[in-house]
Every structure is written in structure tokens, then in C-alpha cells.
Coordinates of C-alpha atoms and ligand atoms in Angstrom, one line a residue:
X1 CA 34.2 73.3 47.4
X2 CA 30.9 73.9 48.0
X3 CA 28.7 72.6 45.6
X4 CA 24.7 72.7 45.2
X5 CA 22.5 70.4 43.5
X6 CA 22.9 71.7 40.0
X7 CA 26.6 71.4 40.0
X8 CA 27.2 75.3 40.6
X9 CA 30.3 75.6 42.6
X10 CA 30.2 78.8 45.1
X11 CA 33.2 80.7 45.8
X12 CA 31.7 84.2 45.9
X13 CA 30.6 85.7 49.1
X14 CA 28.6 88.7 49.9
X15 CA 29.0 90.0 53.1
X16 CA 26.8 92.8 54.2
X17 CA 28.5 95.1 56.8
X18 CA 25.2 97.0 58.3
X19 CA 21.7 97.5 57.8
X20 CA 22.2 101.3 58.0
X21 CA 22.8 103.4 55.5
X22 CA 22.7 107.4 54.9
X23 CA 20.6 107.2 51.6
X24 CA 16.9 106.5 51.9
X25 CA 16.0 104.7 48.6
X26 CA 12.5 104.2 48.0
X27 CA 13.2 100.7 46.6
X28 CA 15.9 99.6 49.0
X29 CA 13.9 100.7 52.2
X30 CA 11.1 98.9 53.5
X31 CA 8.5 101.7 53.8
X32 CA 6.5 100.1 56.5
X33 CA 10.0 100.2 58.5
X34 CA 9.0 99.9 62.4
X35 CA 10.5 102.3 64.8
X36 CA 13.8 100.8 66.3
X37 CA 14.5 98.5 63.8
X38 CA 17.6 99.0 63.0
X39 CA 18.8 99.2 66.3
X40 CA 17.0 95.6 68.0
X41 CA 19.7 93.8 65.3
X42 CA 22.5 92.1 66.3
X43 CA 25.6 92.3 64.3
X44 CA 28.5 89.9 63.4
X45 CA 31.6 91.9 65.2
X46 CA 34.6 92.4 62.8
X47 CA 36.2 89.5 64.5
X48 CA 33.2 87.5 64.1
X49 CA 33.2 88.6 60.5
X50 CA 37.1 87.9 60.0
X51 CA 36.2 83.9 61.7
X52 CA 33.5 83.3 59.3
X53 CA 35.5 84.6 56.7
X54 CA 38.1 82.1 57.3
X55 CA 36.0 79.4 57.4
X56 CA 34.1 80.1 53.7
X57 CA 37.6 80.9 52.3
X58 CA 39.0 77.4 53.5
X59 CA 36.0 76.3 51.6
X60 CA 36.9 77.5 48.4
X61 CA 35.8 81.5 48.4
X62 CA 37.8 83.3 46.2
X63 CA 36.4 86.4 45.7
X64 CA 34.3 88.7 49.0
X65 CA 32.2 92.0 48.3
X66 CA 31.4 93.9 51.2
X67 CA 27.9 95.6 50.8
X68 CA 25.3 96.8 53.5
X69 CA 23.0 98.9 54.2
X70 CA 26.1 100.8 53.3
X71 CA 29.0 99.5 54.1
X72 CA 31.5 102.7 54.8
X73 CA 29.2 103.8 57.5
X74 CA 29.9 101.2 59.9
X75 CA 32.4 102.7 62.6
X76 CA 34.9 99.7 62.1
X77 CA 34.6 99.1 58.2
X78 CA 38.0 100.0 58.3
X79 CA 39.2 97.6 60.6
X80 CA 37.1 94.9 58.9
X81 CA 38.6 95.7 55.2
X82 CA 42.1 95.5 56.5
X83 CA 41.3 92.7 58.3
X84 CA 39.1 90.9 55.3
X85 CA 42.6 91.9 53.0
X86 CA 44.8 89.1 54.6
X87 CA 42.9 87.0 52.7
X88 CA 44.1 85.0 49.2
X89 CA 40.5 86.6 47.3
X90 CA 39.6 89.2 45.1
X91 CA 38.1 91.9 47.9
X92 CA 35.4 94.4 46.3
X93 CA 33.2 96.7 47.5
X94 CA 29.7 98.2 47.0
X95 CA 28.9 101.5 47.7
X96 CA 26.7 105.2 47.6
X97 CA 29.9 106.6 47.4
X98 CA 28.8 109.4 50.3
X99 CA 32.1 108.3 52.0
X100 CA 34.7 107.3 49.5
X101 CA 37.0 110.2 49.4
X102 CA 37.6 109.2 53.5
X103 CA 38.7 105.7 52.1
X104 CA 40.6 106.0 49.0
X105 CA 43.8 104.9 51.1
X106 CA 42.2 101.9 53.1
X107 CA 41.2 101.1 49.7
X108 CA 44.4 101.2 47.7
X109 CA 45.8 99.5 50.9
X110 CA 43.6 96.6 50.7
X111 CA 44.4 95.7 47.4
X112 CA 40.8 97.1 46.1
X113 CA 40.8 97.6 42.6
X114 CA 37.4 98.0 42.0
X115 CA 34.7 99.9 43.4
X116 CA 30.8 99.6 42.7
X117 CA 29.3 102.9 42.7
X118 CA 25.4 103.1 43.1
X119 CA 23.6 106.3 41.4
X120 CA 20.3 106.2 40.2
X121 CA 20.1 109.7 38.5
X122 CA 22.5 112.3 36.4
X123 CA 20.2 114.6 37.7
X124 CA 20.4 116.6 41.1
X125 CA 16.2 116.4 41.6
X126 CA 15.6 113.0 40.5
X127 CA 18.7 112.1 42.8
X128 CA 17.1 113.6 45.6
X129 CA 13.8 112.2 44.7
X130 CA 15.2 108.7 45.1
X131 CA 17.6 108.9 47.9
X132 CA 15.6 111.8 50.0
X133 CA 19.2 113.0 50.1
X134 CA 20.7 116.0 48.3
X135 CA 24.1 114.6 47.8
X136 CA 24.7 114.4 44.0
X137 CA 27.4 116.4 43.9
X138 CA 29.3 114.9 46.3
X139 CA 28.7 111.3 45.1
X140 CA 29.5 112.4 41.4
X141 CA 32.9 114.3 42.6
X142 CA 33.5 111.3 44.4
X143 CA 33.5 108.8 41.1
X144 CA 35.6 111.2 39.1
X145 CA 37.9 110.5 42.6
X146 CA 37.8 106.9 42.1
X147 CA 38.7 107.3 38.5
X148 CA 42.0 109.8 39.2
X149 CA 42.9 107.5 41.1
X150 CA 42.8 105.0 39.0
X151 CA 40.0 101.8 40.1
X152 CA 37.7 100.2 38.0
X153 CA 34.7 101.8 38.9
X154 CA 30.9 100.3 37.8
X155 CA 28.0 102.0 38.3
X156 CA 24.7 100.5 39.3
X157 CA 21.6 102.6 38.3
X158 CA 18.7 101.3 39.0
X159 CA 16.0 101.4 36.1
X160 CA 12.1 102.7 36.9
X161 CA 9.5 103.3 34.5
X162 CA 8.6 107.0 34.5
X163 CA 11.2 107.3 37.6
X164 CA 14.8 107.6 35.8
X165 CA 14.1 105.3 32.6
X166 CA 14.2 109.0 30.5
X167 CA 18.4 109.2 31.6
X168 CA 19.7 106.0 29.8
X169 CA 20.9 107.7 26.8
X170 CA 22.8 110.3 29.4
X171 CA 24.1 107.3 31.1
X172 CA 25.7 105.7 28.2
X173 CA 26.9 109.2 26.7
X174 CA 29.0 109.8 30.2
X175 CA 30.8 106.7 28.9
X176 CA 31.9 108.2 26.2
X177 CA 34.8 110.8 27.5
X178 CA 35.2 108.2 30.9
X179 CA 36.5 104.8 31.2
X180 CA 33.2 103.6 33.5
X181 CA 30.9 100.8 33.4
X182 CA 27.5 101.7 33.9
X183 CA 24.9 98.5 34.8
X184 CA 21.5 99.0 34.2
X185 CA 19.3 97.1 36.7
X186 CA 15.8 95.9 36.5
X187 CA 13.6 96.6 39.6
X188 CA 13.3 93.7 42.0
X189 CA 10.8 93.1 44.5
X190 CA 11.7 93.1 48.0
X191 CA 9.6 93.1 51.0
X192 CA 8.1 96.9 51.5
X193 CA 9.5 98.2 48.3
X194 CA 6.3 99.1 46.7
X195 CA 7.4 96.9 43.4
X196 CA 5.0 95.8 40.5
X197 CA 5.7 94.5 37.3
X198 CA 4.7 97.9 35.8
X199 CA 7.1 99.8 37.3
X200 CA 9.4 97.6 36.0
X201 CA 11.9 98.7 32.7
X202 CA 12.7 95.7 31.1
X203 CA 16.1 94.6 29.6
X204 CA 14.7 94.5 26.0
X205 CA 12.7 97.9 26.3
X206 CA 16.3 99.4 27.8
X207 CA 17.7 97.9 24.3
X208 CA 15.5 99.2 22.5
X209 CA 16.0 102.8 23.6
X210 CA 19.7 103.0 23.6
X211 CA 19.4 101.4 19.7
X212 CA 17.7 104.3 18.9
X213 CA 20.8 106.5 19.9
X214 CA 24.0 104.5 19.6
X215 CA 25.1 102.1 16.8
X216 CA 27.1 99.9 19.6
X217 CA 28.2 95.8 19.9
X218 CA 27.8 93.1 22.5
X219 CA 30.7 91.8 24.8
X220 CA 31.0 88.3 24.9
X221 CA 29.4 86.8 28.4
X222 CA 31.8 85.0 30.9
X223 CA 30.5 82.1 33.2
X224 CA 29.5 84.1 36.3
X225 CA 28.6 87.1 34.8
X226 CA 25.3 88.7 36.0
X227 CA 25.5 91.7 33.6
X228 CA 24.8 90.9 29.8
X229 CA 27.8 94.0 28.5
X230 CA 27.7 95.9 25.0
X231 CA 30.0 99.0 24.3
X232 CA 30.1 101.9 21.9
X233 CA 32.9 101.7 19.9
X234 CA 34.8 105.2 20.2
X235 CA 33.4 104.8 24.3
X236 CA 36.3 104.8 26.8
X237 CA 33.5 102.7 29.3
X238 CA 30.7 100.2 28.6
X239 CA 27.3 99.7 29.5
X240 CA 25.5 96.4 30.6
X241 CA 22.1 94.8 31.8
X242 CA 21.2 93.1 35.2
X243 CA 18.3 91.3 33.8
X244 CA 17.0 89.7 37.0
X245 CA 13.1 90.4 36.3
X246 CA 13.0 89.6 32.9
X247 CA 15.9 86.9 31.9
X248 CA 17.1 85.6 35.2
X249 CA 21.0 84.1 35.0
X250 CA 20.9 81.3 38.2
X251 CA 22.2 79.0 35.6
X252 CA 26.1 80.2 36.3
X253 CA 25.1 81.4 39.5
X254 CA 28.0 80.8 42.1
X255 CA 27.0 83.4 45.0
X256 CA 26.1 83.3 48.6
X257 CA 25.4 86.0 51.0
X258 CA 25.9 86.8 54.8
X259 CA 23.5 89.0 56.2
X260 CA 25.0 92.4 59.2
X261 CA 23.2 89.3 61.6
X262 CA 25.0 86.8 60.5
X263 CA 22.7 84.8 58.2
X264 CA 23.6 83.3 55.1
X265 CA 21.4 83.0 52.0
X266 CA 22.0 81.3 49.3
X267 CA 20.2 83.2 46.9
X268 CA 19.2 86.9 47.0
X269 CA 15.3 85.6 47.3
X270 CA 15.7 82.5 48.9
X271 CA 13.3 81.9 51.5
X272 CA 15.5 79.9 53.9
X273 CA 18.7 81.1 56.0
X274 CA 21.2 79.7 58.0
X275 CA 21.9 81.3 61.6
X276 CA 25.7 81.3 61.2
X277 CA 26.6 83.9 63.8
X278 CA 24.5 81.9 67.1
X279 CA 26.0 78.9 65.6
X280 CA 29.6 80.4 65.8
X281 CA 28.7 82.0 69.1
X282 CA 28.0 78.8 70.4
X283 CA 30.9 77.4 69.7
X284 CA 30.0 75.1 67.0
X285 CA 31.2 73.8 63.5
X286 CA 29.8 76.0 60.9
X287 CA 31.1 74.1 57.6
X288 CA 27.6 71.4 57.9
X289 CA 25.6 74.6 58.4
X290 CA 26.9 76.1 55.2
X291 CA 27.1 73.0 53.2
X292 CA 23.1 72.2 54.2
X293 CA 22.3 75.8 52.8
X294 CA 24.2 75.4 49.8
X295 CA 22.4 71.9 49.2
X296 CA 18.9 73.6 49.4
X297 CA 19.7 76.1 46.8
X298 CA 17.0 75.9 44.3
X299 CA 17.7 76.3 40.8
X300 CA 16.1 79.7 40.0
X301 CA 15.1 83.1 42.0
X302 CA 15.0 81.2 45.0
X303 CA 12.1 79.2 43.8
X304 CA 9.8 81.8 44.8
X305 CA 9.0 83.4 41.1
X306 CA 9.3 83.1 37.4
X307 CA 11.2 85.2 34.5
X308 CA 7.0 86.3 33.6
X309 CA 7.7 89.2 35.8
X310 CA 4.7 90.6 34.9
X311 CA 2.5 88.2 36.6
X312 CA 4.4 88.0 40.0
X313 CA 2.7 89.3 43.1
X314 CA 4.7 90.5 45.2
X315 CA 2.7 90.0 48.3
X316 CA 3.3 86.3 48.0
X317 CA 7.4 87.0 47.9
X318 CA 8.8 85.7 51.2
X319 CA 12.2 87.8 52.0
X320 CA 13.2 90.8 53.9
X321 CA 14.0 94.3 52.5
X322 CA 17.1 94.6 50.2
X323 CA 18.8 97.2 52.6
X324 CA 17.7 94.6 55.2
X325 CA 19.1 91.6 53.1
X326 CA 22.7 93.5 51.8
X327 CA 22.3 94.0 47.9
Ligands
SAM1 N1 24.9 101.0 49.8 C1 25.6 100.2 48.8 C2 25.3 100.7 47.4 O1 24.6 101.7 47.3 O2 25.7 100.1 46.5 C3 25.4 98.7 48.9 C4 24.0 98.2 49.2 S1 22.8 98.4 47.9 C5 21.4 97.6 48.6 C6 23.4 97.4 46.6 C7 22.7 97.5 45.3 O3 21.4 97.0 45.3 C8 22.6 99.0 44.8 O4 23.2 99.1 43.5 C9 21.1 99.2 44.8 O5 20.8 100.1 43.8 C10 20.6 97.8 44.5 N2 19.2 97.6 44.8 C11 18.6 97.9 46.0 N3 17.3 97.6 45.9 C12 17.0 97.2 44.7 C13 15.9 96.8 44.0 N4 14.7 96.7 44.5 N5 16.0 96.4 42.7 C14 17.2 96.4 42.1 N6 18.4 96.8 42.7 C15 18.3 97.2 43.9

């Protein structure tokens, strides 16, 4: 098992797939990217993927999401689901959903039951405002495709103040008639992502609005749970908060993450990684590697901010970009 210093047991992995993706989110991409960057980064091989894998599951992982970048754009994502399916864990998947009709069967094949969908906007400008993509339609057709066919489908929207914080109350109304479960996120700072507090919509302003429309009740929270869940009774789906910014939840925190190089993290802002893939390269053991980066966990954010998001600079936040990191 792999424990850290606050007794939190870790058997989630996030594995990021690529850096690359074919949506250009303003707060996912670094804006400062350099020319070339993608391409000067090395990448764990699905083999090398499928070995590491092994490793963290004999270690007590029970449950992978693959994430990226995005992760269906990867020639051989294919090849690493099947591969990653042979597993005994829970196999999920986040995506744009640009690709999902081309993997409905690798999906149902893998034992994927449910997919997370992101979309930012109900709204075909805004969408294209925020991705720099005009591919709505195609990612909305492709969630009532996941639904047909019957997975579990969340949706992660991104909240911004005066960017898409008007389209809550649409977000929770397209619950209503489908059985989806929309997660509103607070903005995080990542390196390049133009974040400040400001921009931020808060969990408790979010409340606030969707009060105002809907008479709805809370769900009650499990032990890992990152998303704080309500519903509206007479709603086939629910709605929940990611309240990273505003009231962090590292206390039942029991993720790690591998970056496309082949670095783990043991928390989305920690400051520290671990080069598994040079280590496995090199032919060496990588259960002490894992274990030390498990025992440096801190016990919040990574140690690098408070919950008073309003005062964080982020300047000061040592990390890479989220598309850079695997969300
Ligand atoms: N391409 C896949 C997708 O769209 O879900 C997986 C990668 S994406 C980085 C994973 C999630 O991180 C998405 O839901 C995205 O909206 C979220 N994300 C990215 N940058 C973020 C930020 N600055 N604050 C909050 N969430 C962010």
C-alpha cells in the first residue's frame, strides 16, 4: 500500500497519455508556449506505460484514469486502453470528446463504464471562444452518444467570472430531461494560464446562483470524493462542485499522477516529481522511487498555497501547465 505521512492510502493513478491535444483552452495552455515544445518531449511508450502500470497496481492501485493533453489523440491510445484493461482496476477516462464516436467500441471493450466529458459552454461562441475550436456540435452529439449507449457520463465545465459563469442555470436545466452529472470547477492556477483570484467563481457564489433557480438537496459525500454533489429532485442527472480554490479536499485525498514523460506527482501542484520513466529505462527498481514521492506528499495543495485564494500570487506557484501536467 502506499501510504503518505498523513495516513492517506493511494490507489488512484492518473496517467496522462500526451501533452497534445486538438482544443486550445485558454486556461489549460500555457500562453507563453515556446515553439517545438511539444515535440522536444519524450513519452512513456505503451509498453512502458503497461510496465509501470504493473508495478503501481502490485502496489495497491485500484482504480487508473487516462487523461492528457487529450488522451484519444495519441496514435496508440487504443493499444494502451486494451492493454491498461487486463488490469483488476476500475479504468476511466477523461476527455474533449472530439474523438469519442471512433471509440465507443474500445471503450465498451475495455470495460469502461464511465466517461468524463469536458465542455465549458452550452453555447456555440463561448465554446469557440474557449477552445479556439468550432466543435460544439460535434462534442455535444458525441455526449448524447455516450448516453445511447449507455455510460455514466460527467461533465467537467470549467467556471470563469464573466467567461461562462452566466450558463450555470443552463447547465443544471440539461440535467433535467438527461441522466448526466455536470461538475462545476473552480479555476486553478497553472503555470501560463493567466489565472487571478478575480477571475475565479467561487463554490459558494456558484451556490448561490443556482438557489436562486432550483429548490434542490445535497448528496451525501464519500471518502475520496473531490466533487461536493446536490440534485434536483424530478432531475434524471446531478450537479456537483470541484472546490479546489476555495475549500480544498487533500484531507481524503488518495491520487497520484504520471506525467506523457513519465513523471509522477503526488499532487496536482506539488512542486517535486519523480523521473520514473529514466529510472525504468535504466533498468532499475521503481517501487523506492514511488514510495519516496508518496512520503513527501504534503498535506494540502502541494504546500504551495492556501484555501484564501484570493491572496495567492500566482507568479510564486512552481508547476508546469495543466495540459503539460495531465488534468
Ligand atoms: N483533454 C481531456 C479533457 O478535456 O478532459 C483531459 C485533460 S484536461 C487537462 C482535464 C480537465 O482539467 C478538464 O476538465 C479541464 O477542463 C480541466 N482543467 C484544465 N485546466 C484547468 C484549470 N486551470 N482549472 C480548472 N480545471 C482545469
Amino acid at each position: 500500500m502506499l501510504t503518505d505521512k498523513f495516513n492517506r492510502v493511494h490507489d488512484y493513478l492518473r496517467i496522462s497519455l500526451t501533452d497534445k491535444c486538438n482544443l486550445r483552452c485558454s486556461y489549460c495552455n500555457p500562453v507563453d508556449m515556446p515553439k517545438g515544445y511539444f515535440a522536444s518531449m519524450p513519452r512513456m511508450t505503451a509498453e512502458e506505460i503497461d510496465r509501470i502500470v504493473s508495478v503501481f497496481v502490485k502496489e495497491g492501485v485500484k482504480k487508473i484514469r487516462l487523461t492528457g493533453g487529450e488522451p484519444l489523440v495519441r496514435k496508440d491510445a487504443r493499444e494502451i486502453i486494451e492493454r491498461l484493461s487486463e488490469y483488476p482496476v476500475e479504468l476511466a477516462i477523461s476527455t474533449n470528446g472530439f474523438l469519442v464516436h471512433e471509440y465507443l467500441d474500445t471503450f465498451k471493450l475495455a470495460g469502461i463504464k464511465s466517461v468524463n466529458v469536458s465542455l465549458d459552454s452550452l453555447n456555440r461562441e463561448v465554446f469557440f471562444s474557449i477552445t479556439k475550436r468550432d466543435e460544439f456540435n460535434r462534442i455535444r452529439d458525441n455526449i448524447h452518444l455516450l448516453l445511447k449507449n449507455n455510460f455514466h457520463v460527467k461533465i467537467n465545465m470549467v467556471v470563469m467570472k464573466n467567461i461562462n459563469d452566466s450558463e450555470l442555470i443552463d447547465f443544471v436545466r440539461w440535467t433535467r430531461d438527461f441522466p448526466l452529472h455536470v461538475r462545476f470547477i473552480e479555476f486553478m492556477p497553472f503555470t501560463g494560464n493567466q489565472w487571478s483570484g478575480e477571475k475565479v467563481f467561487s463554490y459558494y457564489e456558484m451556490l448561490q446562483l443556482i438557489s436562486s433557480n432550483f429548490d434542490f438537496m445535497k448528496l451525501p459525500d464519500e471518502k475520496h470524493d473531490t466533487a461536493k454533489k446536490y440534485f434536483v429532485p424530478d432531475h434524471k442527472g446531478t450537479f456537483s462542485f470541484i472546490s479546489t480554490m476555495s475549500e480544498p479536499f487533500c484531507v481524503g485525498c488518495n491520487r497520484m499522477r504520471l506525467t506523457a514523460d513519465g513523471k509522477m506527482k503526488n499532487c496536482l501542484f506539488s512542486t517535486n516529481e519523480a523521473d520514473i520513466l529514466s529510472a525504468l529505462r535504466n533498468g532499475r527498481d521503481i517501487v523506492p522511487l514511488i514510495k519516496h514521492c508518496i512520503s513527501e506528499k504534503k498535506e494540502s495543495l502541494g504546500g504551495q498555497f492556501s484555501s484564501i485564494y484570493e491572496i495567492v500570487d500566482a507568479s510564486k506557484i512552481n508547476n508546469r501547465s495543466m495540459i503539460n501536467i495531465g488534468g
